[in-house]
Amino acid sequence: MSDLILLKPYTFQTEKYNNRIAMAPMTRSRAGNEGNLATEQMAIYYADRADAGLLISEGTVVSKKAVGFINVPGIYSQEQTESWKQVTKAVHDKGGKIFVQLWHTGRLSHPDLHNGELPHAPSAIDPHAQAYVESGFIDTVTPKEMTIGEIKATVLDFKNSAKNAVDAGFDGIEIHAANGYLFQQFFTGTSNVRTDEYGGSIENKARILFETLDALKDVISYSRVGVRLNPSLHNAQGTTLDKDTIATHEYIVKRLNDYGLAYLHLTEPFTDVSEVPYAVTEVAKHFRPMYNGLLMINKGFTRETGNKVIEDGDADMVAYGVPFISNPDLVKRFELNAPLNEADRSTFYTFTDKGYNDYPKLGE
Ligand SMILES: Cc1cc2nc3c(=O)[nH]c(=O)nc-3n(C[C@H](O)[C@H](O)[C@H](O)COP(=O)(O)O)c2cc1C
């Protein structure tokens, strides 16, 4: 047995984690059924990975309008809520914990996914990115600027989905405020040129996130809510950094201290930002001093670097993405310092068990 701190049990407030490893949220597009329900195939996938300290589900949409990928599951309908019970039960039966990631893609979507209607966004600005539809990845379009009523309705969609998550047996929820999706579109000057209370100042650009958090108080304890941010996202996911981006994220992170959340989930930059003005190159190091609670960090970590970031005091947990796709027994492999299976990118978003439930565990 390894003595890595990464692998040791960890308690934060009253919550006990079997280790400091999380599975990062990852869209796998296996909910290609009418109603976009969770399935038995998905229950097997998550239960197979249940020895992570925490599983975070794939992005799960809070409404029909939130969709930006085909075949992703939702958690806004009663039927969807029921369908997730087999997943949470399968994970709990294996002694695991699972949060559901609540997702609205905003302008990173396409009319093909909305009966020909435009996707919703803070402002009518095309991200010049791609959305994943029936025919594969296609170019995005100029979205529709949301009315105040549509913003308020979206906040309620998050609240409704959080309530459904509790009913479905999830241990908590993660608000997806990262990776260029709806919330980050509000945070960023290149996607938000609104002149009302949701645009302009830093406080205004961050408003939708805090209104969402405030709306949750009636349906879930904040100790079961995480928030995901990707502050240095640049030239990816239709997002470019501007002079206020980091300051906006600093404001958000500091204000999140008031909520007593389960965790703050940050990602290191997705692209090389060493030459980019206004970027932060070391996200965990930069934000750690501003946040008092559990800080989870992600992106590109190995067994050794994940252990080091915790030892250095820059994070409390590490989320692994791609390594968990191809290694259902990742925790065990880390314990034994065993080699890892390579992931097959061609099956990340396909529909069958190939590249999903067929990666071998050690000894298989
Ligand atoms: C197939 C795939 C799907 C992903 N889907 C999501 C998602 O639904 N929500 C999210 O926040 N991030 C998503 N991500 C990003 C991952 O959570 C993670 O940030 C990324 O894989 C980097 O971590 P890694 O280097 O450990 O793989 C996805 C990544 C991959 C590879």
Short mmCIF file of C-alpha atoms and ligand atoms in Angstrom, two decimals:
data_model
loop_
_atom_site.label_atom_id
_atom_site.label_comp_id
_atom_site.label_asym_id
_atom_site.label_seq_id
_atom_site.Cartn_x
_atom_site.Cartn_y
_atom_site.Cartn_z
CA MET A 1 0.00 0.00 0.00
CA SER A 2 1.29 3.42 -0.97
CA ASP A 3 1.66 6.17 1.60
CA LEU A 4 0.77 8.98 -0.81
CA ILE A 5 -1.39 11.68 0.79
CA LEU A 6 -3.49 11.56 -2.40
CA LEU A 7 -4.67 8.07 -1.45
CA LYS A 8 -5.35 8.64 2.23
CA PRO A 9 -8.87 9.18 3.60
CA TYR A 10 -9.74 12.85 4.01
CA THR A 11 -12.37 14.65 6.05
CA PHE A 12 -13.62 18.13 5.25
CA GLN A 13 -16.09 19.58 7.74
CA THR A 14 -18.25 16.52 8.44
CA GLU A 15 -17.77 14.93 5.01
CA LYS A 16 -15.48 11.90 4.77
CA TYR A 17 -13.79 11.00 1.47
CA ASN A 18 -12.08 7.63 0.95
CA ASN A 19 -9.17 9.42 -0.73
CA ARG A 20 -8.38 12.79 -2.29
CA ILE A 21 -9.07 11.65 -5.84
CA ALA A 22 -12.14 12.86 -7.73
CA MET A 23 -13.34 11.76 -11.12
CA ALA A 24 -13.71 14.93 -13.20
CA PRO A 25 -17.06 15.54 -14.93
CA MET A 26 -17.00 14.08 -18.44
CA THR A 27 -19.65 14.08 -21.13
CA ARG A 28 -19.87 10.63 -22.68
CA SER A 29 -23.07 10.97 -24.74
CA ARG A 30 -24.51 7.59 -23.76
CA ALA A 31 -28.03 8.90 -23.02
CA GLY A 32 -29.26 8.62 -26.60
CA ASN A 33 -32.78 7.55 -25.65
CA GLU A 34 -36.06 9.36 -25.80
CA GLY A 35 -36.19 11.56 -22.70
CA ASN A 36 -32.39 11.57 -22.31
CA LEU A 37 -32.55 9.31 -19.30
CA ALA A 38 -29.69 7.80 -17.32
CA THR A 39 -29.29 4.12 -18.17
CA GLU A 40 -28.04 0.84 -16.72
CA GLN A 41 -24.95 1.18 -18.94
CA MET A 42 -24.18 4.47 -17.17
CA ALA A 43 -24.80 2.91 -13.74
CA ILE A 44 -22.18 0.26 -14.52
CA TYR A 45 -19.71 2.91 -15.71
CA TYR A 46 -19.99 5.02 -12.56
CA ALA A 47 -20.12 2.08 -10.14
CA ASP A 48 -16.93 0.73 -11.71
CA ARG A 49 -15.16 3.92 -10.65
CA ALA A 50 -16.77 4.21 -7.19
CA ASP A 51 -13.53 3.91 -5.23
CA ALA A 52 -12.66 7.49 -6.15
CA GLY A 53 -13.12 9.78 -3.15
CA LEU A 54 -15.76 11.57 -5.22
CA LEU A 55 -17.33 10.95 -8.62
CA ILE A 56 -18.61 13.99 -10.48
CA SER A 57 -21.08 13.04 -13.18
CA GLU A 58 -20.98 14.09 -16.79
CA GLY A 59 -22.51 17.50 -17.52
CA THR A 60 -26.26 16.99 -17.03
CA VAL A 61 -28.62 19.53 -18.51
CA VAL A 62 -31.04 21.58 -16.41
CA SER A 63 -33.56 22.17 -19.22
CA LYS A 64 -34.15 21.44 -22.90
CA LYS A 65 -32.72 24.88 -23.70
CA ALA A 66 -29.50 23.98 -21.85
CA VAL A 67 -28.54 21.28 -24.36
CA GLY A 68 -25.41 21.76 -26.49
CA PHE A 69 -24.48 18.14 -27.24
CA ILE A 70 -26.58 15.26 -28.49
CA ASN A 71 -27.35 12.29 -26.27
CA VAL A 72 -26.49 13.95 -22.97
CA PRO A 73 -28.65 13.17 -19.97
CA GLY A 74 -30.90 15.67 -18.22
CA ILE A 75 -32.20 16.03 -14.69
CA TYR A 76 -35.11 18.42 -15.21
CA SER A 77 -37.95 15.92 -15.69
CA GLN A 78 -39.48 13.47 -13.23
CA GLU A 79 -38.59 10.58 -15.51
CA GLN A 80 -34.95 11.67 -15.69
CA THR A 81 -34.84 12.02 -11.91
CA GLU A 82 -36.15 8.46 -11.51
CA SER A 83 -33.63 7.17 -14.04
CA TRP A 84 -30.67 8.51 -12.04
CA LYS A 85 -31.68 6.46 -8.97
CA GLN A 86 -30.12 3.33 -10.50
CA VAL A 87 -26.83 5.24 -10.87
CA THR A 88 -26.68 6.69 -7.37
CA LYS A 89 -27.70 3.33 -5.88
CA ALA A 90 -25.04 1.45 -7.84
CA VAL A 91 -22.36 3.90 -6.66
CA HIS A 92 -23.55 3.86 -3.04
CA ASP A 93 -23.69 0.06 -3.03
CA LYS A 94 -19.96 0.15 -3.79
CA GLY A 95 -19.32 2.64 -0.97
CA GLY A 96 -18.83 5.61 -3.32
CA LYS A 97 -20.07 9.18 -3.43
CA ILE A 98 -21.45 10.96 -6.51
CA PHE A 99 -22.29 14.58 -7.32
CA VAL A 100 -24.17 15.51 -10.49
CA GLN A 101 -22.76 18.32 -12.60
CA LEU A 102 -25.55 20.76 -13.56
CA TRP A 103 -24.99 22.23 -17.01
CA HIS A 104 -26.30 24.90 -19.35
CA THR A 105 -24.27 25.27 -22.53
CA GLY A 106 -25.60 28.69 -23.56
CA ARG A 107 -24.19 29.69 -26.94
CA LEU A 108 -22.01 26.55 -27.23
CA SER A 109 -24.98 24.87 -28.88
CA HIS A 110 -26.77 24.86 -32.23
CA PRO A 111 -30.30 25.35 -33.66
CA ASP A 112 -30.21 21.67 -34.74
CA LEU A 113 -30.55 20.85 -31.05
CA HIS A 114 -33.44 23.29 -30.52
CA ASN A 115 -35.92 22.57 -33.34
CA GLY A 116 -34.28 25.30 -35.41
CA GLU A 117 -34.46 27.97 -32.70
CA LEU A 118 -31.37 29.90 -31.63
CA PRO A 119 -29.44 28.91 -28.52
CA HIS A 120 -29.60 31.35 -25.58
CA ALA A 121 -26.65 33.44 -24.39
CA PRO A 122 -25.89 36.66 -22.48
CA SER A 123 -25.32 38.52 -25.78
CA ALA A 124 -25.84 37.83 -29.48
CA ILE A 125 -22.18 37.00 -30.22
CA ASP A 126 -21.13 33.85 -32.09
CA PRO A 127 -18.40 31.99 -30.17
CA HIS A 128 -17.03 30.64 -33.49
CA ALA A 129 -16.70 27.25 -31.87
CA GLN A 130 -18.33 23.90 -32.52
CA ALA A 131 -21.34 22.07 -31.17
CA TYR A 132 -21.87 18.31 -31.25
CA VAL A 133 -25.03 17.35 -33.16
CA GLU A 134 -26.38 14.28 -34.99
CA SER A 135 -23.95 14.73 -37.90
CA GLY A 136 -20.90 15.33 -35.67
CA PHE A 137 -19.18 18.60 -34.70
CA ILE A 138 -20.53 21.66 -36.57
CA ASP A 139 -19.99 25.41 -36.41
CA THR A 140 -21.91 27.46 -33.88
CA VAL A 141 -24.13 30.41 -34.87
CA THR A 142 -25.00 33.81 -33.40
CA PRO A 143 -27.19 33.05 -30.37
CA LYS A 144 -30.20 34.95 -29.04
CA GLU A 145 -29.56 37.45 -26.23
CA MET A 146 -31.47 36.27 -23.17
CA THR A 147 -34.18 38.48 -21.73
CA ILE A 148 -34.18 39.14 -17.99
CA GLY A 149 -37.16 36.78 -17.76
CA GLU A 150 -35.16 34.03 -19.48
CA ILE A 151 -32.25 34.56 -17.08
CA LYS A 152 -34.58 34.30 -14.06
CA ALA A 153 -36.17 31.16 -15.55
CA THR A 154 -32.72 29.63 -16.00
CA VAL A 155 -31.89 30.25 -12.35
CA LEU A 156 -35.09 28.37 -11.46
CA ASP A 157 -34.08 25.54 -13.81
CA PHE A 158 -30.91 25.08 -11.73
CA LYS A 159 -32.98 25.13 -8.54
CA ASN A 160 -35.42 22.55 -9.92
CA SER A 161 -32.59 20.30 -11.07
CA ALA A 162 -30.84 20.58 -7.70
CA LYS A 163 -34.03 19.47 -5.99
CA ASN A 164 -34.31 16.57 -8.44
CA ALA A 165 -30.68 15.66 -7.72
CA VAL A 166 -31.46 15.31 -4.03
CA ASP A 167 -34.53 13.20 -4.86
CA ALA A 168 -32.43 11.02 -7.16
CA GLY A 169 -30.03 10.23 -4.30
CA PHE A 170 -27.02 12.27 -5.40
CA ASP A 171 -24.65 13.24 -2.59
CA GLY A 172 -24.49 16.74 -4.03
CA ILE A 173 -24.37 18.91 -7.13
CA GLU A 174 -21.65 20.77 -8.99
CA ILE A 175 -22.59 24.01 -10.75
CA HIS A 176 -20.77 24.06 -14.09
CA ALA A 177 -19.52 27.64 -14.28
CA ALA A 178 -16.46 26.75 -16.38
CA ASN A 179 -15.28 25.84 -19.87
CA GLY A 180 -17.01 28.61 -21.77
CA TYR A 181 -20.57 27.50 -21.03
CA LEU A 182 -23.44 29.74 -19.96
CA PHE A 183 -22.11 31.06 -16.64
CA GLN A 184 -18.63 31.73 -18.00
CA GLN A 185 -20.25 33.48 -20.99
CA PHE A 186 -21.76 35.90 -18.48
CA PHE A 187 -18.39 36.33 -16.67
CA THR A 188 -16.50 37.25 -19.86
CA GLY A 189 -16.44 40.59 -21.67
CA THR A 190 -16.03 39.02 -25.11
CA SER A 191 -19.33 37.14 -24.72
CA ASN A 192 -21.24 39.55 -22.47
CA VAL A 193 -21.81 43.13 -23.65
CA ARG A 194 -25.07 43.61 -21.77
CA THR A 195 -25.88 47.00 -20.33
CA ASP A 196 -28.39 45.82 -17.71
CA GLU A 197 -27.69 44.36 -14.25
CA TYR A 198 -26.14 41.21 -15.81
CA GLY A 199 -23.37 43.02 -17.71
CA GLY A 200 -20.78 45.77 -17.32
CA SER A 201 -19.30 45.63 -13.82
CA ILE A 202 -17.67 42.56 -12.33
CA GLU A 203 -20.51 42.23 -9.82
CA ASN A 204 -23.05 42.29 -12.66
CA LYS A 205 -21.21 39.72 -14.78
CA ALA A 206 -21.04 37.35 -11.81
CA ARG A 207 -24.66 37.99 -10.76
CA ILE A 208 -26.27 34.94 -12.38
CA LEU A 209 -24.01 32.55 -10.45
CA PHE A 210 -24.83 34.10 -7.08
CA GLU A 211 -28.54 34.32 -7.87
CA THR A 212 -28.39 30.62 -8.68
CA LEU A 213 -26.57 29.80 -5.45
CA ASP A 214 -29.02 31.88 -3.46
CA ALA A 215 -31.97 30.09 -5.09
CA LEU A 216 -30.56 26.73 -4.02
CA LYS A 217 -30.86 27.40 -0.30
CA ASP A 218 -34.44 26.07 -0.16
CA VAL A 219 -33.64 22.75 -1.84
CA ILE A 220 -30.13 21.63 -0.85
CA SER A 221 -27.56 22.34 1.85
CA TYR A 222 -24.58 24.39 0.62
CA SER A 223 -22.34 21.74 2.17
CA ARG A 224 -23.49 19.58 -0.76
CA VAL A 225 -22.84 22.12 -3.50
CA GLY A 226 -19.63 22.52 -5.50
CA VAL A 227 -18.78 25.16 -8.12
CA ARG A 228 -16.48 24.62 -11.10
CA LEU A 229 -14.48 27.50 -12.63
CA ASN A 230 -11.85 27.66 -15.38
CA PRO A 231 -10.40 31.17 -14.89
CA SER A 232 -7.56 31.05 -17.45
CA LEU A 233 -9.54 29.46 -20.28
CA HIS A 234 -8.22 31.05 -23.45
CA ASN A 235 -8.62 30.31 -27.17
CA ALA A 236 -10.71 27.27 -26.33
CA GLN A 237 -14.42 26.61 -26.02
CA GLY A 238 -15.18 29.91 -27.78
CA THR A 239 -13.58 31.84 -24.93
CA THR A 240 -10.85 34.46 -24.85
CA LEU A 241 -9.42 36.11 -21.77
CA ASP A 242 -9.90 39.84 -21.35
CA LYS A 243 -8.44 42.31 -18.89
CA ASP A 244 -11.23 41.72 -16.35
CA THR A 245 -11.47 37.92 -16.53
CA ILE A 246 -9.11 37.12 -13.69
CA ALA A 247 -10.44 39.94 -11.52
CA THR A 248 -13.96 38.60 -12.09
CA HIS A 249 -12.87 35.13 -11.01
CA GLU A 250 -11.06 36.54 -7.96
CA TYR A 251 -14.27 38.33 -6.96
CA ILE A 252 -16.25 35.10 -7.43
CA VAL A 253 -13.80 32.91 -5.51
CA LYS A 254 -13.61 35.30 -2.56
CA ARG A 255 -17.40 35.60 -2.41
CA LEU A 256 -17.83 31.81 -2.53
CA ASN A 257 -16.23 31.73 0.95
CA ASP A 258 -19.54 33.05 2.31
CA TYR A 259 -21.47 29.94 1.27
CA GLY A 260 -19.69 27.08 3.08
CA LEU A 261 -19.66 24.99 -0.09
CA ALA A 262 -18.65 21.33 -0.43
CA TYR A 263 -15.80 22.49 -2.65
CA LEU A 264 -14.46 24.89 -5.23
CA HIS A 265 -13.31 23.02 -8.35
CA LEU A 266 -10.69 24.87 -10.43
CA THR A 267 -8.89 23.83 -13.59
CA GLU A 268 -5.43 24.78 -14.70
CA PRO A 269 -5.37 26.44 -18.16
CA PHE A 270 -6.51 24.23 -21.05
CA THR A 271 -4.05 25.94 -23.43
CA ASP A 272 -0.57 27.44 -23.05
CA VAL A 273 -1.23 30.91 -21.63
CA SER A 274 2.34 31.77 -20.65
CA GLU A 275 2.46 34.56 -23.28
CA VAL A 276 -1.15 35.72 -22.85
CA PRO A 277 -1.61 39.11 -21.18
CA TYR A 278 -3.91 39.01 -18.10
CA ALA A 279 -3.70 35.20 -17.77
CA VAL A 280 -2.87 33.30 -14.60
CA THR A 281 -0.54 30.43 -15.43
CA GLU A 282 -0.75 28.60 -12.08
CA VAL A 283 -4.40 28.57 -11.13
CA ALA A 284 -4.27 26.54 -7.90
CA LYS A 285 -1.36 28.60 -6.55
CA HIS A 286 -3.03 31.88 -7.48
CA PHE A 287 -6.46 31.17 -6.02
CA ARG A 288 -5.57 29.02 -2.97
CA PRO A 289 -4.88 32.01 -0.68
CA MET A 290 -8.31 33.49 -1.57
CA TYR A 291 -10.41 30.44 -0.70
CA ASN A 292 -10.91 28.97 2.79
CA GLY A 293 -12.72 25.74 1.92
CA LEU A 294 -11.97 22.53 0.06
CA LEU A 295 -10.14 23.37 -3.16
CA MET A 296 -10.16 20.73 -5.89
CA ILE A 297 -7.80 21.11 -8.84
CA ASN A 298 -7.85 19.47 -12.29
CA LYS A 299 -6.16 19.24 -15.65
CA GLY A 300 -3.22 17.14 -16.67
CA PHE A 301 -2.33 15.71 -13.26
CA THR A 302 -0.47 12.43 -12.84
CA ARG A 303 -0.16 10.28 -9.72
CA GLU A 304 3.01 12.19 -8.74
CA THR A 305 1.98 15.75 -9.62
CA GLY A 306 -1.43 15.19 -8.03
CA ASN A 307 0.21 14.10 -4.81
CA LYS A 308 2.61 17.05 -4.93
CA VAL A 309 -0.05 19.72 -5.41
CA ILE A 310 -1.69 18.50 -2.19
CA GLU A 311 1.61 18.20 -0.31
CA ASP A 312 2.51 21.74 -1.38
CA GLY A 313 -0.77 22.96 0.13
CA ASP A 314 -2.10 24.33 -3.19
CA ALA A 315 -5.14 22.01 -3.30
CA ASP A 316 -7.01 19.52 -1.12
CA MET A 317 -8.29 17.12 -3.79
CA VAL A 318 -7.33 16.39 -7.41
CA ALA A 319 -9.82 15.59 -10.17
CA TYR A 320 -8.69 13.26 -12.94
CA GLY A 321 -10.50 13.19 -16.27
CA VAL A 322 -9.10 11.16 -19.18
CA PRO A 323 -7.15 8.75 -16.90
CA PHE A 324 -10.50 7.69 -15.39
CA ILE A 325 -12.04 7.02 -18.81
CA SER A 326 -9.56 4.30 -19.59
CA ASN A 327 -8.80 3.12 -16.04
CA PRO A 328 -11.90 2.26 -14.03
CA ASP A 329 -9.54 1.06 -11.30
CA LEU A 330 -7.40 4.22 -11.36
CA VAL A 331 -7.25 4.43 -7.56
CA LYS A 332 -5.94 0.88 -7.32
CA ARG A 333 -3.41 1.52 -10.09
CA PHE A 334 -2.16 4.58 -8.20
CA GLU A 335 -1.89 2.49 -5.02
CA LEU A 336 0.22 -0.11 -6.78
CA ASN A 337 1.99 2.41 -9.03
CA ALA A 338 0.83 0.20 -11.92
CA PRO A 339 0.86 1.32 -15.57
CA LEU A 340 -2.26 2.99 -17.01
CA ASN A 341 -4.38 2.02 -20.04
CA GLU A 342 -4.32 4.59 -22.85
CA ALA A 343 -7.66 6.25 -23.64
CA ASP A 344 -9.19 5.89 -27.11
CA ARG A 345 -10.34 9.41 -28.06
CA SER A 346 -12.42 8.13 -30.97
CA THR A 347 -14.92 6.62 -28.50
CA PHE A 348 -15.24 9.54 -26.07
CA TYR A 349 -18.67 10.55 -27.44
CA THR A 350 -19.92 7.42 -29.16
CA PHE A 351 -22.88 5.38 -28.08
CA THR A 352 -21.84 1.84 -27.28
CA ASP A 353 -19.88 0.08 -24.55
CA LYS A 354 -16.78 0.20 -26.75
CA GLY A 355 -14.45 2.68 -25.06
CA TYR A 356 -16.97 2.98 -22.22
CA ASN A 357 -17.46 -0.17 -20.21
CA ASP A 358 -14.76 -2.34 -21.76
CA TYR A 359 -11.48 -0.92 -20.44
CA PRO A 360 -9.73 -3.72 -18.52
CA LYS A 361 -9.02 -3.55 -14.82
CA LEU A 362 -5.72 -4.88 -13.50
CA GLY A 363 -5.58 -8.63 -13.85
CA GLU A 364 -8.34 -8.80 -16.46
C1 LIG B 1 -14.57 13.24 -23.06
C2 LIG B 1 -14.53 14.46 -22.18
C3 LIG B 1 -15.71 15.04 -21.77
C4 LIG B 1 -15.72 16.15 -20.91
N1 LIG B 1 -16.91 16.65 -20.47
C5 LIG B 1 -16.92 17.61 -19.49
C6 LIG B 1 -18.14 17.97 -18.87
O1 LIG B 1 -19.23 17.45 -19.15
N2 LIG B 1 -18.06 18.93 -17.91
C7 LIG B 1 -16.89 19.52 -17.55
O2 LIG B 1 -16.88 20.39 -16.68
N3 LIG B 1 -15.72 19.17 -18.12
C8 LIG B 1 -15.70 18.20 -19.06
N4 LIG B 1 -14.51 17.77 -19.57
C9 LIG B 1 -13.25 18.31 -19.04
C10 LIG B 1 -12.73 17.39 -17.92
O3 LIG B 1 -13.55 17.48 -16.76
C11 LIG B 1 -11.29 17.78 -17.50
O4 LIG B 1 -11.29 19.14 -17.17
C12 LIG B 1 -10.28 17.53 -18.61
O5 LIG B 1 -10.39 16.21 -19.11
C13 LIG B 1 -8.86 17.76 -18.10
O6 LIG B 1 -8.54 16.85 -17.06
P1 LIG B 1 -7.54 15.62 -17.34
O7 LIG B 1 -6.26 16.24 -17.85
O8 LIG B 1 -7.36 14.94 -16.02
O9 LIG B 1 -8.18 14.76 -18.37
C14 LIG B 1 -14.48 16.70 -20.47
C15 LIG B 1 -13.28 16.12 -20.91
C16 LIG B 1 -13.30 15.01 -21.74
C17 LIG B 1 -12.00 14.39 -22.16
#
